[in-house]
XYZ file of C-alpha atoms in Angstrom:
526
model
C 8.706 -12.549 -29.093
C 5.096 -12.198 -30.218
C 3.253 -8.932 -30.383
C 1.294 -9.814 -27.193
C 4.495 -10.427 -25.271
C 6.179 -7.211 -26.325
C 6.967 -4.878 -23.416
C 5.685 -1.298 -23.765
C 8.104 1.609 -23.655
C 7.225 2.377 -20.047
C 5.806 -0.969 -18.930
C 5.568 -0.108 -15.263
C 2.970 2.565 -16.109
C -0.233 0.630 -16.802
C -3.292 2.785 -17.258
C -6.406 0.644 -17.215
C -8.347 2.340 -14.393
C -12.004 2.398 -15.425
C -13.217 5.625 -13.796
C -12.590 9.301 -14.478
C -9.746 11.000 -12.643
C -12.127 13.163 -10.604
C -14.254 10.193 -9.606
C -11.147 8.183 -8.813
C -9.774 10.882 -6.517
C -13.115 11.445 -4.800
C -13.370 7.732 -4.135
C -9.837 6.977 -3.013
C -7.936 10.196 -2.238
C -10.426 12.337 -0.302
C -11.100 9.940 2.625
C -7.374 9.516 3.211
C -6.884 13.293 2.961
C -9.514 13.805 5.651
C -7.725 11.264 7.826
C -4.386 12.995 7.249
C -5.948 16.356 8.099
C -7.230 14.948 11.391
C -3.743 13.617 12.089
C -2.249 17.039 11.419
C -4.741 18.831 13.682
C -4.249 16.247 16.410
C -0.480 16.675 16.163
C -0.899 20.303 17.190
C -2.242 19.050 20.516
C -0.177 15.940 21.249
C 2.767 16.217 18.881
C 6.225 17.475 19.744
C 6.632 21.236 19.819
C 9.746 22.801 21.351
C 9.122 24.205 24.871
C 10.529 27.584 23.888
C 7.292 28.620 22.166
C 4.681 30.591 24.108
C 1.515 28.646 23.346
C -0.656 31.080 25.293
C -0.215 33.514 22.415
C -2.043 31.053 20.144
C -5.419 30.218 21.760
C -6.245 27.245 19.514
C -2.867 25.613 20.151
C -3.083 26.328 23.885
C -6.578 24.814 24.037
C -5.553 21.661 22.169
C -2.568 21.208 24.480
C -4.652 21.633 27.631
C -6.061 18.781 29.700
C -9.392 18.582 27.856
C -8.033 19.673 24.507
C -5.341 16.986 24.534
C -8.074 14.363 24.666
C -9.732 15.968 21.662
C -6.363 15.981 19.886
C -5.776 12.329 20.740
C -9.190 11.497 19.355
C -8.315 13.310 16.138
C -5.088 11.334 15.775
C -6.800 8.006 16.450
C -9.700 8.743 14.105
C -7.361 10.117 11.452
C -5.095 7.073 11.615
C -8.099 4.754 11.394
C -9.427 6.616 8.358
C -6.034 6.543 6.616
C -5.699 2.805 7.235
C -9.224 2.095 6.038
C -8.766 4.239 2.921
C -5.565 2.364 2.130
C -7.241 -1.027 2.535
C -10.240 -0.058 0.387
C -7.904 1.140 -2.357
C -5.840 -2.008 -1.923
C -8.745 -4.301 -2.645
C -9.212 -2.646 -6.048
C -5.458 -2.660 -6.714
C -5.197 -6.357 -5.901
C -8.225 -7.100 -8.111
C -6.482 -5.326 -10.961
C -9.204 -2.715 -11.473
C -6.798 0.062 -10.356
C -3.464 -0.134 -12.151
C -2.671 3.448 -13.104
C 0.528 4.335 -11.261
C 0.248 8.032 -12.085
C -3.124 8.207 -10.342
C -1.718 6.358 -7.340
C 1.069 8.939 -7.167
C -1.558 11.673 -7.051
C -3.417 9.864 -4.260
C -0.197 9.513 -2.264
C 0.628 13.194 -2.752
C -2.843 14.228 -1.617
C -2.600 12.001 1.448
C 0.717 13.635 2.338
C -0.364 17.243 1.654
C -2.249 17.917 4.940
C 0.778 16.721 6.910
C 3.299 19.159 5.447
C 3.100 21.713 8.279
C 2.130 19.380 11.118
C 4.353 19.201 14.218
C 6.316 15.950 14.534
C 4.267 13.131 16.024
C 5.130 9.686 17.460
C 8.839 10.571 17.733
C 11.025 13.579 18.476
C 14.162 12.269 16.734
C 13.928 15.132 14.257
C 14.966 17.556 17.008
C 18.064 15.432 17.634
C 18.890 15.831 13.941
C 18.503 19.584 14.337
C 20.754 19.929 17.384
C 23.353 17.576 15.907
C 23.448 20.030 13.013
C 23.980 22.795 15.558
C 26.908 20.847 16.997
C 28.440 20.576 13.550
C 27.926 24.276 12.836
C 29.562 25.104 16.186
C 32.691 23.208 15.175
C 32.158 20.260 17.506
C 32.269 16.602 16.498
C 28.786 15.002 16.629
C 30.459 11.569 16.595
C 32.178 12.121 19.940
C 29.869 14.633 21.623
C 26.252 14.407 22.672
C 23.868 17.300 22.123
C 23.789 17.959 25.883
C 26.937 20.106 25.583
C 24.903 22.808 23.852
C 22.924 25.213 26.031
C 19.205 25.111 25.352
C 19.176 21.597 23.887
C 15.950 20.798 25.745
C 14.332 23.986 24.530
C 15.037 22.735 21.014
C 12.938 19.628 21.712
C 15.581 16.902 22.107
C 14.554 13.800 24.048
C 16.665 13.679 27.263
C 17.514 9.994 26.706
C 19.731 10.981 23.760
C 21.607 13.967 25.229
C 24.841 12.012 25.785
C 24.555 9.795 22.686
C 26.846 10.587 19.720
C 25.204 10.797 16.302
C 24.857 7.295 14.770
C 24.315 8.668 11.260
C 26.499 8.899 8.196
C 28.468 11.975 7.127
C 26.056 12.946 4.356
C 23.188 13.162 6.830
C 25.225 15.311 9.228
C 26.060 17.600 6.331
C 22.352 17.921 5.516
C 21.608 18.639 9.198
C 24.276 21.334 9.174
C 22.698 22.805 6.054
C 19.265 22.921 7.700
C 20.677 24.795 10.710
C 22.564 27.191 8.448
C 19.293 27.873 6.606
C 16.864 28.358 9.523
C 19.139 29.417 12.379
C 17.710 28.730 15.838
C 14.119 28.128 14.728
C 13.600 24.462 15.601
C 10.089 24.278 14.097
C 11.269 25.614 10.727
C 14.046 23.062 11.002
C 11.463 20.281 11.285
C 9.818 21.487 8.085
C 13.162 21.261 6.274
C 13.724 17.744 7.576
C 10.210 16.842 6.454
C 11.139 18.018 2.962
C 14.102 15.617 3.046
C 11.834 12.795 4.230
C 9.370 13.581 1.441
C 12.227 13.444 -1.061
C 12.910 9.924 0.181
C 9.240 8.967 -0.134
C 9.186 10.420 -3.667
C 12.203 8.290 -4.606
C 10.442 5.230 -3.195
C 7.235 6.040 -5.090
C 9.107 6.433 -8.379
C 11.547 3.539 -8.144
C 9.645 0.793 -6.289
C 7.301 0.193 -9.284
C 10.312 0.125 -11.613
C 12.182 -2.327 -9.407
C 9.016 -4.433 -9.128
C 8.709 -4.487 -12.919
C 12.186 -6.000 -13.239
C 11.210 -8.600 -10.616
C 8.066 -9.460 -12.617
C 5.683 -7.874 -10.090
C 2.839 -5.490 -10.941
C 4.085 -1.977 -10.213
C 0.779 -0.628 -8.909
C 0.525 -3.424 -6.355
C 4.100 -2.892 -5.214
C 3.522 0.864 -4.937
C 0.342 0.390 -2.916
C 1.866 -2.105 -0.488
C 5.408 -0.793 -0.160
C 5.001 2.982 -0.330
C 1.374 4.010 0.205
C 0.848 2.031 3.403
C -0.062 4.086 6.503
C 3.270 3.403 8.226
C 4.999 5.507 5.567
C 2.681 8.424 6.320
C 2.963 8.034 10.095
C 6.660 7.270 10.459
C 8.327 8.808 7.412
C 6.146 11.858 6.722
C 4.806 12.812 10.174
C 7.730 11.563 12.270
C 10.322 12.622 9.637
C 12.792 9.797 10.216
C 15.895 9.999 8.062
C 15.332 6.336 7.162
C 12.989 7.680 4.462
C 15.852 9.217 2.507
C 18.055 6.191 3.142
C 15.432 3.764 1.798
C 14.631 6.011 -1.178
C 18.274 6.228 -2.255
C 18.800 2.500 -1.702
C 15.781 1.484 -3.823
C 16.793 3.931 -6.541
C 20.298 2.480 -6.576
C 19.071 -1.128 -6.765
C 16.770 -0.209 -9.649
C 19.590 1.380 -11.621
C 21.793 -1.670 -11.068
C 18.938 -3.871 -12.327
C 18.713 -1.561 -15.371
C 22.398 -2.102 -16.143
C 23.638 1.222 -14.821
C 25.659 -0.334 -11.993
C 28.135 2.444 -11.200
C 25.452 5.105 -10.761
C 23.324 2.649 -8.809
C 26.153 1.778 -6.428
C 26.894 5.471 -5.924
C 23.260 6.028 -4.883
C 23.407 3.080 -2.481
C 26.637 4.523 -1.065
C 24.801 7.814 -0.548
C 22.190 5.816 1.410
C 25.020 4.379 3.541
C 26.215 7.936 4.138
C 22.730 8.689 5.496
C 22.449 5.604 7.743
C 25.250 3.007 7.671
C 22.808 0.077 7.964
C 22.241 0.472 4.199
C 25.677 -1.107 3.666
C 23.829 -4.450 3.698
C 22.481 -3.580 0.233
C 25.923 -3.475 -1.414
C 26.654 -7.234 -1.722
C 23.175 -7.814 -3.131
C 23.748 -4.999 -5.623
C 26.904 -6.880 -6.583
C 24.830 -10.011 -7.216
C 22.429 -8.011 -9.387
C 25.375 -6.671 -11.346
C 26.910 -10.129 -11.771
C 23.720 -11.607 -13.195
C 21.600 -14.654 -12.472
C 23.792 -17.184 -14.315
C 27.158 -15.789 -13.203
C 29.860 -18.108 -11.918
C 31.629 -17.665 -8.583
C 34.568 -15.844 -10.153
C 32.321 -13.261 -11.759
C 30.395 -12.743 -8.507
C 33.609 -12.185 -6.556
C 34.773 -9.738 -9.225
C 31.515 -7.773 -9.038
C 31.615 -7.758 -5.232
C 35.169 -6.396 -5.373
C 34.194 -3.723 -7.894
C 31.119 -2.799 -5.827
C 33.236 -2.504 -2.683
C 35.854 -0.435 -4.496
C 33.328 2.041 -5.905
C 31.531 2.319 -2.549
C 34.732 2.811 -0.509
C 36.115 5.489 -2.805
C 32.761 7.308 -2.842
C 32.180 7.026 0.906
C 35.636 8.158 1.957
C 35.404 10.932 -0.602
C 32.134 12.108 0.952
C 33.682 11.959 4.427
C 36.762 13.908 3.293
C 34.745 16.632 1.554
C 32.306 17.063 4.445
C 35.052 16.845 7.059
C 33.334 14.572 9.561
C 36.120 12.029 9.876
C 35.305 8.410 10.627
C 33.937 8.628 14.146
C 30.618 7.271 12.868
C 32.065 3.742 13.204
C 32.324 3.989 17.003
C 29.046 5.912 17.244
C 27.044 3.063 15.694
C 26.637 1.401 19.095
C 24.581 4.341 20.381
C 21.052 3.095 19.559
C 21.821 -0.344 21.047
C 21.772 1.229 24.508
C 18.014 1.596 24.090
C 16.115 -1.359 25.554
C 12.784 -2.514 24.191
C 10.762 -5.691 24.543
C 10.102 -5.576 20.790
C 13.662 -6.745 20.084
C 13.792 -10.544 20.602
C 17.484 -10.627 21.714
C 16.904 -7.725 24.105
C 13.689 -9.248 25.438
C 15.481 -12.582 25.977
C 18.308 -10.855 27.835
C 15.904 -9.022 30.120
C 13.996 -12.238 30.805
C 17.191 -14.163 31.622
C 18.474 -11.359 33.839
C 15.130 -11.038 35.610
C 14.872 -14.783 36.241
C 18.407 -14.870 37.603
C 17.620 -12.060 40.006
C 14.355 -13.749 41.020
C 16.044 -17.026 41.989
C 18.764 -15.273 43.977
C 21.673 -15.105 41.534
C 21.726 -11.315 41.633
C 20.901 -8.732 39.012
C 23.006 -9.570 35.965
C 20.610 -8.143 33.407
C 23.271 -5.958 31.763
C 25.551 -8.952 31.252
C 22.703 -11.082 29.934
C 21.760 -8.310 27.509
C 25.301 -8.118 26.177
C 25.380 -11.877 25.578
C 21.976 -12.160 23.891
C 22.574 -9.073 21.761
C 25.955 -10.302 20.558
C 24.476 -13.718 19.787
C 21.627 -12.038 17.872
C 24.079 -9.992 15.809
C 26.234 -13.048 15.100
C 23.206 -15.043 13.977
C 22.017 -12.136 11.850
C 25.476 -11.862 10.276
C 25.517 -15.585 9.498
C 22.092 -15.345 7.851
C 23.205 -12.401 5.719
C 26.384 -14.248 4.725
C 24.363 -17.295 3.733
C 21.923 -15.166 1.706
C 24.868 -13.632 -0.173
C 26.905 -16.799 -0.734
C 23.954 -19.114 -1.442
C 21.574 -16.873 -3.396
C 20.215 -19.514 -5.763
C 16.453 -19.716 -6.051
C 15.952 -16.049 -5.099
C 16.304 -12.695 -6.762
C 18.906 -10.429 -5.128
C 16.071 -8.062 -4.195
C 14.340 -10.841 -2.270
C 17.675 -11.749 -0.657
C 18.145 -8.172 0.518
C 14.618 -8.070 1.929
C 15.338 -11.241 3.926
C 18.681 -9.813 5.082
C 17.010 -6.691 6.434
C 14.323 -8.846 8.029
C 17.050 -10.807 9.846
C 18.654 -7.602 11.112
C 15.323 -6.168 12.263
C 14.404 -9.396 14.074
C 17.846 -10.118 15.570
C 19.210 -6.623 16.112
C 19.796 -5.194 19.608
C 16.959 -2.714 19.295
C 13.735 -2.390 17.334
C 11.716 0.580 16.163
C 8.538 0.300 14.133
C 9.984 2.332 11.255
C 12.636 -0.374 10.765
C 9.830 -2.394 9.170
C 9.873 0.104 6.319
C 13.394 -1.014 5.404
C 11.817 -4.349 4.507
C 8.313 -3.598 3.213
C 9.187 -1.874 -0.045
C 11.678 -4.632 -0.918
C 9.150 -7.368 -0.163
C 6.558 -5.527 -2.250
C 8.972 -5.203 -5.181
C 10.247 -8.794 -5.037
C 6.847 -10.441 -4.602
C 4.766 -12.215 -1.948
C 2.610 -15.318 -1.902
C -1.035 -14.933 -0.894
C -0.333 -16.198 2.622
C 2.741 -13.997 3.042
C 0.739 -11.007 1.794
C -1.921 -11.557 4.466
C 0.791 -11.775 7.134
C 2.327 -8.517 5.888
C -1.064 -6.771 5.808
C -1.835 -7.851 9.369
C 1.645 -6.737 10.407
C 1.097 -3.303 8.869
C -2.295 -3.008 10.577
C -0.823 -4.089 13.923
C 2.154 -1.750 13.635
C -0.205 1.108 12.753
C -2.261 0.404 15.871
C 0.921 0.256 17.965
C 2.162 3.546 16.511
C -1.136 5.271 17.218
C -1.080 3.913 20.772
C 2.184 5.796 21.186
C 0.145 8.973 20.757
C -0.792 8.736 24.431
C 2.867 8.874 25.404
C 3.897 11.839 23.288
C 2.846 14.445 25.759
C 4.053 14.591 29.330
C 6.694 12.479 31.130
C 4.279 10.187 32.939
C 2.031 7.255 32.181
C -1.352 7.444 33.872
C -4.739 5.830 33.658
C -5.761 8.180 30.887
C -2.867 6.925 28.731
C -3.993 3.344 29.186
C -7.559 4.337 28.366
C -6.348 6.072 25.210
C -4.549 2.893 24.143
C -7.692 0.811 24.699
C -9.683 3.344 22.702
C -7.103 3.172 19.916
C -7.334 -0.602 19.673
C -11.140 -0.527 19.628
C -11.368 2.203 16.978
C -8.758 0.568 14.763
C -10.410 -2.856 15.071
C -13.696 -1.324 13.941
C -11.970 0.448 11.046
C -10.217 -2.745 9.930
C -12.881 -5.399 10.375
C -16.266 -3.647 10.282
C -16.375 -3.626 6.486
C -16.521 -6.809 4.441
C -14.114 -5.275 1.939
C -11.311 -4.945 4.498
C -11.999 -8.416 5.902
C -11.777 -9.849 2.400
C -8.331 -8.370 1.863
C -6.893 -9.112 5.312
C -8.356 -12.533 5.986
C -8.225 -14.030 2.531
C -10.290 -13.751 -0.600
C -10.163 -15.181 -4.116
C -8.799 -11.837 -5.375
C -5.921 -11.915 -2.883
C -3.553 -14.067 -4.912
C -0.508 -12.265 -3.589
C 2.125 -10.302 -5.472
C 3.350 -12.767 -8.082
C 4.111 -12.650 -11.814
C 0.790 -12.437 -13.640
C 1.639 -13.338 -17.247
C 4.420 -14.942 -19.301
C 6.387 -11.688 -19.870
C 6.419 -10.846 -16.154
C 7.339 -14.437 -15.292
C 10.188 -14.189 -17.792
C 11.467 -10.974 -16.187
C 11.287 -12.581 -12.771
C 13.135 -15.682 -13.937
C 15.915 -13.559 -15.441
C 16.732 -12.217 -11.956
C 16.509 -15.503 -10.023
C 20.044 -16.527 -9.107
C 21.314 -19.918 -10.217
C 24.006 -22.013 -8.517
C 27.435 -20.604 -9.270
C 29.844 -22.952 -10.960
C 33.052 -23.305 -9.007
C 31.256 -22.765 -5.675
C-alpha cells in the first residue's frame, strides 16, 4: 500500500473544513438553533402536557394554550420546523460538495440543534406517557405484557392516549426495566418522567452520531455525509428528540453493534444488538445480517451457517438472561400484535384491506373490512418475511449493512402499520451503506415530505376534534415548508439534482477497497 493509500489512525474523522469554528457555527448551527427554539416554544402551546397541571398558574403557558395563543404556538412550530429543515439542507450542500468534512464540528452542530429542545414538552406524539405509565404498572407489581395502563387510576391525568389504554406493552424487557427506573426516580411527576425518557432518546441519538460515521467508513462511505443524512436530518430532531420515541435507543444500540461486528468484535457487537432487541423486538432483524458480517464477504455456506448459529446462541442466552434478571417473563411475544390494531392509510397492506372492505360494502357484499385487513396484513407480513429471507440467503452483490437497510425497508412498507419514525430505522443504514445520486434525491424528498407530514400533525396534537382551523394549519404548513425548501437555489440544487450531488458512494481507491471487502460473494456449496 502506498503512502497516499494509507488509512489514518482515525480515518472517519476528516478535518478539512475551511472556516474557523466560530464562523462555522454561526453559519450552520445558529439558524437551526433558532428553529429548534421556536419548536420548543411552540410545543408549550400545542405539545402534550398532562391534564393534571394547573396552567392558569403560569400565564405564558395558559396564553399559548388558549384559542389565539395556540395559533401563535402552531406558527412557531411550523416556522421552526421550516428553519431546521432549511438549515439542514444548506449544510448538506456543503457536506455533499466536500467543503465540510469535519465530523467533530458536525457533532457540535447537532448538539446545538438539540439543546433548545431538552426541556420542551413532547410534540407530535404522546407515546412517552405510555412508557411512563407502563413503568408505573411494573412498579405496582402488575404485568405490562398482559395488562393495559387503563387499570391504573389517573392514567389519563398522566397523559396517556386513550387508544392505548387496553393495549399491553409491545416493548422488550430492557425497555420496561428502564421505564420502571424512570418511575422509581421521579415518582408521580409525569413531566419529569418525559425529561428522563428524553435523556434516553438522546443517548440513542448520541450512539447514532458516533457509530454511523464509523460504520460508513467500513462501507467505504464518507463519514460526514453519512452523519449529515442519517443522523442530523430533521426527522431525528422531530421524532427522536422532541417526540422521545424509544426507537432512538434501539437504533443507536443496533448501529453500534453492527459497527463492532464490522470491526471484528463480534461478541460485543451481538450483545449490543441483543440489547436493541430488548428495547424493541423488531431489531431482531439485524441479527442474521450481523452473522453475515461476522462470516465475511468470501465465506462459504458452511461458515455462514456456523456464524448464524453462534449469533443466535449468543443472542438467545443474552436475551433470556436479561428477561430472567428483570423478571418480565416472555409475555412480550404475545404483546407484539398490539400496534397492528392501529389502522393507517400510510401502510400499503392496511390501505389495501380498507379499500377492499369498503368496495365490498359498497357493492352490497356487507362490511367485511376487518376480515380483509387480516388477509392483506398477513400477506404483507409473509411477503416481507420472504424478502428478508432472500436478502439473508442470497446476499451476494451487497454489503450486509445494505441488506439490513433493505430488510427494514421491506418491513416498513409491508408491515401492518406505519409510523413516520419507522423511516429512521432505515435512513441511518442507507446513509452508512451508500446511495446513488438518484436514490439520494429520492431519500431527500422523502425526508422533506415526512417532515412536512409530521409538522402537519401539529394541528392534531391539541384537542380531540378536527375542524376547519386544523385543515387551514395543514395548508399553511405545506405552503411554508414549500417556500423553505424551494425558494433558495441552494436547496433546489441539492433536492432536484446538481453536479455536486453525486450520491453517497466510495470516493477514492481506499474507500472503494473497504467497500469491496464487505460486499458478499456467492457462497460455495449454496
